[in-house]
Amino acid sequence: MMGFRIGYGFDVHRLAEGETLWLGGVLIPHEKGTVAHSDGDVLIHALCDALLGAAKLGDIGSNFPDTDSEYKNIDSKLLLGRCCELISQKGYEIVNVDSTLCAQRPKLRPFILEMEEVLAGIMKIDPDLVSIKATTTEKLGFEGREEGISAHAAVLIRKK
Ligand code: MG
């Protein structure tokens, strides 16, 4: 079991009307979107934090500061690609990814397969190694009130 490391990430973004909703690299049709410095893709942000954490490379904020105009409205898929490069440079490869999106609305199940394929493509791994789940929070909390969306991600990496 030498050389295996786990990582965990969590992210939240506020929802507002007139914004776009990107989740797992897929544009979701909805009357609200996420408010953020980047494109606000909570799932990708949680996944980036999980990857960086697994390799002890800090977090998304320390690697891509939101005070830096380079990252304003940036496509989060580019951030995920960069995180994969960083862990690869440190000598690691991804074993598998598991994640959960928490949103009351919209229904996310129809988009899960596409998200898994998009994220697997960026990480250059088989879609079978990427799991995305979606849940409501039974109308409880900020997700339940549709004020925001949260995402959790866990990854396993190993020395190449
Ligand atoms: Mg974020």
mmCIF file of C-alpha atoms and ligand atoms in Angstrom:
data_model
loop_
_atom_site.group_PDB
_atom_site.id
_atom_site.type_symbol
_atom_site.label_atom_id
_atom_site.label_comp_id
_atom_site.label_asym_id
_atom_site.label_seq_id
_atom_site.Cartn_x
_atom_site.Cartn_y
_atom_site.Cartn_z
ATOM 1 C CA MET A 1 0.000 0.000 0.000
ATOM 2 C CA MET A 2 3.058 2.284 -0.174
ATOM 3 C CA GLY A 3 2.624 5.478 -2.133
ATOM 4 C CA PHE A 4 -1.171 5.756 -1.913
ATOM 5 C CA ARG A 5 -2.637 9.038 -0.659
ATOM 6 C CA ILE A 6 -6.197 10.258 -0.263
ATOM 7 C CA GLY A 7 -7.512 13.771 -0.703
ATOM 8 C CA TYR A 8 -10.765 15.503 0.152
ATOM 9 C CA GLY A 9 -12.279 18.758 -1.098
ATOM 10 C CA PHE A 10 -15.376 20.833 -0.350
ATOM 11 C CA ASP A 11 -16.744 23.957 -2.012
ATOM 12 C CA VAL A 12 -19.800 26.199 -1.905
ATOM 13 C CA HIS A 13 -21.054 28.894 -4.238
ATOM 14 C CA ARG A 14 -23.964 31.246 -3.851
ATOM 15 C CA LEU A 15 -26.785 31.086 -6.415
ATOM 16 C CA ALA A 16 -28.234 34.191 -8.065
ATOM 17 C CA GLU A 17 -30.455 34.993 -11.010
ATOM 18 C CA GLY A 18 -28.728 36.169 -14.165
ATOM 19 C CA GLU A 19 -25.632 33.979 -13.618
ATOM 20 C CA THR A 20 -24.621 30.833 -15.484
ATOM 21 C CA LEU A 21 -24.601 27.404 -13.830
ATOM 22 C CA TRP A 22 -21.508 25.334 -14.651
ATOM 23 C CA LEU A 23 -21.268 22.029 -12.782
ATOM 24 C CA GLY A 24 -18.726 19.329 -13.499
ATOM 25 C CA GLY A 25 -17.658 21.196 -16.632
ATOM 26 C CA VAL A 26 -21.204 21.108 -18.070
ATOM 27 C CA LEU A 27 -23.458 24.143 -18.616
ATOM 28 C CA ILE A 28 -26.743 23.384 -16.834
ATOM 29 C CA PRO A 29 -29.920 25.158 -17.977
ATOM 30 C CA HIS A 30 -31.433 26.829 -14.889
ATOM 31 C CA GLU A 31 -32.881 30.201 -13.921
ATOM 32 C CA LYS A 32 -30.073 30.743 -11.400
ATOM 33 C CA GLY A 33 -26.300 30.373 -11.598
ATOM 34 C CA THR A 34 -23.308 30.543 -9.287
ATOM 35 C CA VAL A 35 -21.735 33.814 -8.140
ATOM 36 C CA ALA A 36 -17.927 33.585 -8.299
ATOM 37 C CA HIS A 37 -14.637 35.128 -9.402
ATOM 38 C CA SER A 38 -14.180 32.147 -11.745
ATOM 39 C CA ASP A 39 -17.023 30.363 -13.565
ATOM 40 C CA GLY A 40 -18.147 29.074 -10.141
ATOM 41 C CA ASP A 41 -18.040 25.346 -10.884
ATOM 42 C CA VAL A 42 -18.282 24.012 -7.313
ATOM 43 C CA LEU A 43 -17.753 20.403 -8.301
ATOM 44 C CA ILE A 44 -14.513 21.116 -10.149
ATOM 45 C CA HIS A 45 -13.330 23.346 -7.293
ATOM 46 C CA ALA A 46 -13.973 20.587 -4.718
ATOM 47 C CA LEU A 47 -12.168 18.136 -6.998
ATOM 48 C CA CYS A 48 -9.180 20.475 -7.426
ATOM 49 C CA ASP A 49 -8.912 20.847 -3.649
ATOM 50 C CA ALA A 50 -9.077 17.062 -3.229
ATOM 51 C CA LEU A 51 -6.287 16.532 -5.786
ATOM 52 C CA LEU A 52 -4.086 19.286 -4.357
ATOM 53 C CA GLY A 53 -4.725 18.073 -0.806
ATOM 54 C CA ALA A 54 -3.857 14.479 -1.671
ATOM 55 C CA ALA A 55 -0.453 15.583 -2.994
ATOM 56 C CA LYS A 56 0.074 18.147 -0.178
ATOM 57 C CA LEU A 57 0.119 20.988 -2.712
ATOM 58 C CA GLY A 58 -1.989 23.532 -0.833
ATOM 59 C CA ASP A 59 -5.452 24.433 -2.087
ATOM 60 C CA ILE A 60 -7.188 26.099 -5.007
ATOM 61 C CA GLY A 61 -6.992 29.508 -3.318
ATOM 62 C CA SER A 62 -3.229 29.346 -2.753
ATOM 63 C CA ASN A 63 -2.511 28.055 -6.272
ATOM 64 C CA PHE A 64 -4.997 30.270 -8.177
ATOM 65 C CA PRO A 65 -5.660 33.382 -6.033
ATOM 66 C CA ASP A 66 -9.008 35.108 -6.662
ATOM 67 C CA THR A 67 -7.193 38.439 -6.299
ATOM 68 C CA ASP A 68 -5.339 37.567 -9.535
ATOM 69 C CA SER A 69 -7.141 38.971 -12.616
ATOM 70 C CA GLU A 70 -5.697 36.047 -14.632
ATOM 71 C CA TYR A 71 -8.332 33.849 -12.985
ATOM 72 C CA LYS A 72 -11.328 36.183 -13.406
ATOM 73 C CA ASN A 73 -14.209 34.208 -15.000
ATOM 74 C CA ILE A 74 -11.694 31.464 -15.800
ATOM 75 C CA ASP A 75 -13.031 28.169 -17.136
ATOM 76 C CA SER A 76 -12.628 25.828 -14.142
ATOM 77 C CA LYS A 77 -11.754 22.997 -16.533
ATOM 78 C CA LEU A 78 -8.433 24.789 -17.081
ATOM 79 C CA LEU A 79 -7.841 24.864 -13.305
ATOM 80 C CA LEU A 80 -8.534 21.133 -13.083
ATOM 81 C CA GLY A 81 -6.085 20.459 -15.915
ATOM 82 C CA ARG A 82 -3.467 22.544 -14.108
ATOM 83 C CA CYS A 83 -4.037 20.620 -10.836
ATOM 84 C CA CYS A 84 -3.535 17.342 -12.702
ATOM 85 C CA GLU A 85 -0.247 18.681 -14.103
ATOM 86 C CA LEU A 86 0.881 19.690 -10.612
ATOM 87 C CA ILE A 87 0.222 16.280 -9.069
ATOM 88 C CA SER A 88 1.819 14.578 -12.066
ATOM 89 C CA GLN A 89 4.925 16.774 -11.674
ATOM 90 C CA LYS A 90 5.099 15.622 -8.047
ATOM 91 C CA GLY A 91 5.119 12.008 -9.286
ATOM 92 C CA TYR A 92 1.486 10.988 -8.689
ATOM 93 C CA GLU A 93 -1.327 9.580 -10.819
ATOM 94 C CA ILE A 94 -5.051 9.413 -10.065
ATOM 95 C CA VAL A 95 -6.493 6.057 -8.965
ATOM 96 C CA ASN A 96 -10.150 7.128 -8.762
ATOM 97 C CA VAL A 97 -12.466 10.005 -7.881
ATOM 98 C CA ASP A 98 -15.772 10.073 -5.988
ATOM 99 C CA SER A 99 -17.929 13.149 -5.444
ATOM 100 C CA THR A 100 -21.331 14.450 -4.407
ATOM 101 C CA LEU A 101 -23.203 17.563 -5.524
ATOM 102 C CA CYS A 102 -25.776 18.972 -3.077
ATOM 103 C CA ALA A 103 -28.540 21.011 -4.733
ATOM 104 C CA GLN A 104 -32.279 21.213 -4.243
ATOM 105 C CA ARG A 105 -32.832 22.189 -7.885
ATOM 106 C CA PRO A 106 -32.368 21.658 -10.778
ATOM 107 C CA LYS A 107 -32.464 17.883 -11.086
ATOM 108 C CA LEU A 108 -28.852 16.984 -11.871
ATOM 109 C CA ARG A 109 -29.154 13.278 -12.628
ATOM 110 C CA PRO A 110 -29.657 13.833 -16.408
ATOM 111 C CA PHE A 111 -26.253 15.581 -16.573
ATOM 112 C CA ILE A 112 -24.150 13.217 -14.448
ATOM 113 C CA LEU A 113 -22.901 10.965 -17.239
ATOM 114 C CA GLU A 114 -21.770 13.932 -19.332
ATOM 115 C CA MET A 115 -20.017 15.489 -16.303
ATOM 116 C CA GLU A 116 -18.184 12.224 -15.614
ATOM 117 C CA GLU A 117 -17.028 12.014 -19.237
ATOM 118 C CA VAL A 118 -15.925 15.664 -19.347
ATOM 119 C CA LEU A 119 -13.964 15.445 -16.080
ATOM 120 C CA ALA A 120 -12.407 12.084 -16.979
ATOM 121 C CA GLY A 121 -11.272 13.617 -20.280
ATOM 122 C CA ILE A 122 -9.552 16.507 -18.524
ATOM 123 C CA MET A 123 -7.923 14.168 -15.968
ATOM 124 C CA LYS A 124 -6.985 11.758 -18.802
ATOM 125 C CA ILE A 125 -8.472 8.751 -16.985
ATOM 126 C CA ASP A 126 -11.240 6.257 -17.797
ATOM 127 C CA PRO A 127 -14.772 7.565 -17.012
ATOM 128 C CA ASP A 128 -15.269 4.377 -14.972
ATOM 129 C CA LEU A 129 -12.797 5.873 -12.458
ATOM 130 C CA VAL A 130 -14.892 9.028 -11.999
ATOM 131 C CA SER A 131 -18.041 8.887 -9.868
ATOM 132 C CA ILE A 132 -20.383 11.859 -9.451
ATOM 133 C CA LYS A 133 -23.490 11.653 -7.286
ATOM 134 C CA ALA A 134 -26.190 14.238 -6.683
ATOM 135 C CA THR A 135 -28.448 14.713 -3.702
ATOM 136 C CA THR A 136 -30.923 17.259 -2.405
ATOM 137 C CA THR A 137 -30.691 18.252 1.245
ATOM 138 C CA GLU A 138 -34.404 17.603 1.852
ATOM 139 C CA LYS A 139 -35.054 21.368 1.610
ATOM 140 C CA LEU A 140 -32.803 21.929 4.652
ATOM 141 C CA GLY A 141 -29.992 24.476 4.838
ATOM 142 C CA PHE A 142 -28.747 26.884 2.176
ATOM 143 C CA GLU A 143 -28.820 24.240 -0.548
ATOM 144 C CA GLY A 144 -32.390 23.365 0.393
ATOM 145 C CA ARG A 145 -33.429 27.031 0.259
ATOM 146 C CA GLU A 146 -31.739 27.250 -3.170
ATOM 147 C CA GLU A 147 -29.385 29.971 -1.917
ATOM 148 C CA GLY A 148 -26.324 27.960 -2.920
ATOM 149 C CA ILE A 149 -24.868 24.701 -4.159
ATOM 150 C CA SER A 150 -22.163 22.661 -2.425
ATOM 151 C CA ALA A 151 -19.915 19.847 -3.577
ATOM 152 C CA HIS A 152 -17.728 17.237 -1.866
ATOM 153 C CA ALA A 153 -14.979 15.266 -3.590
ATOM 154 C CA ALA A 154 -12.596 12.496 -2.560
ATOM 155 C CA VAL A 155 -9.684 11.204 -4.603
ATOM 156 C CA LEU A 156 -7.092 8.460 -4.301
ATOM 157 C CA ILE A 157 -3.693 9.011 -5.908
ATOM 158 C CA ARG A 158 -0.591 6.829 -6.051
ATOM 159 C CA LYS A 159 3.098 7.220 -6.873
ATOM 160 C CA LYS A 160 3.733 6.589 -10.585
HETATM 161 MG MG MG B 1 -15.160 27.797 -5.591
#
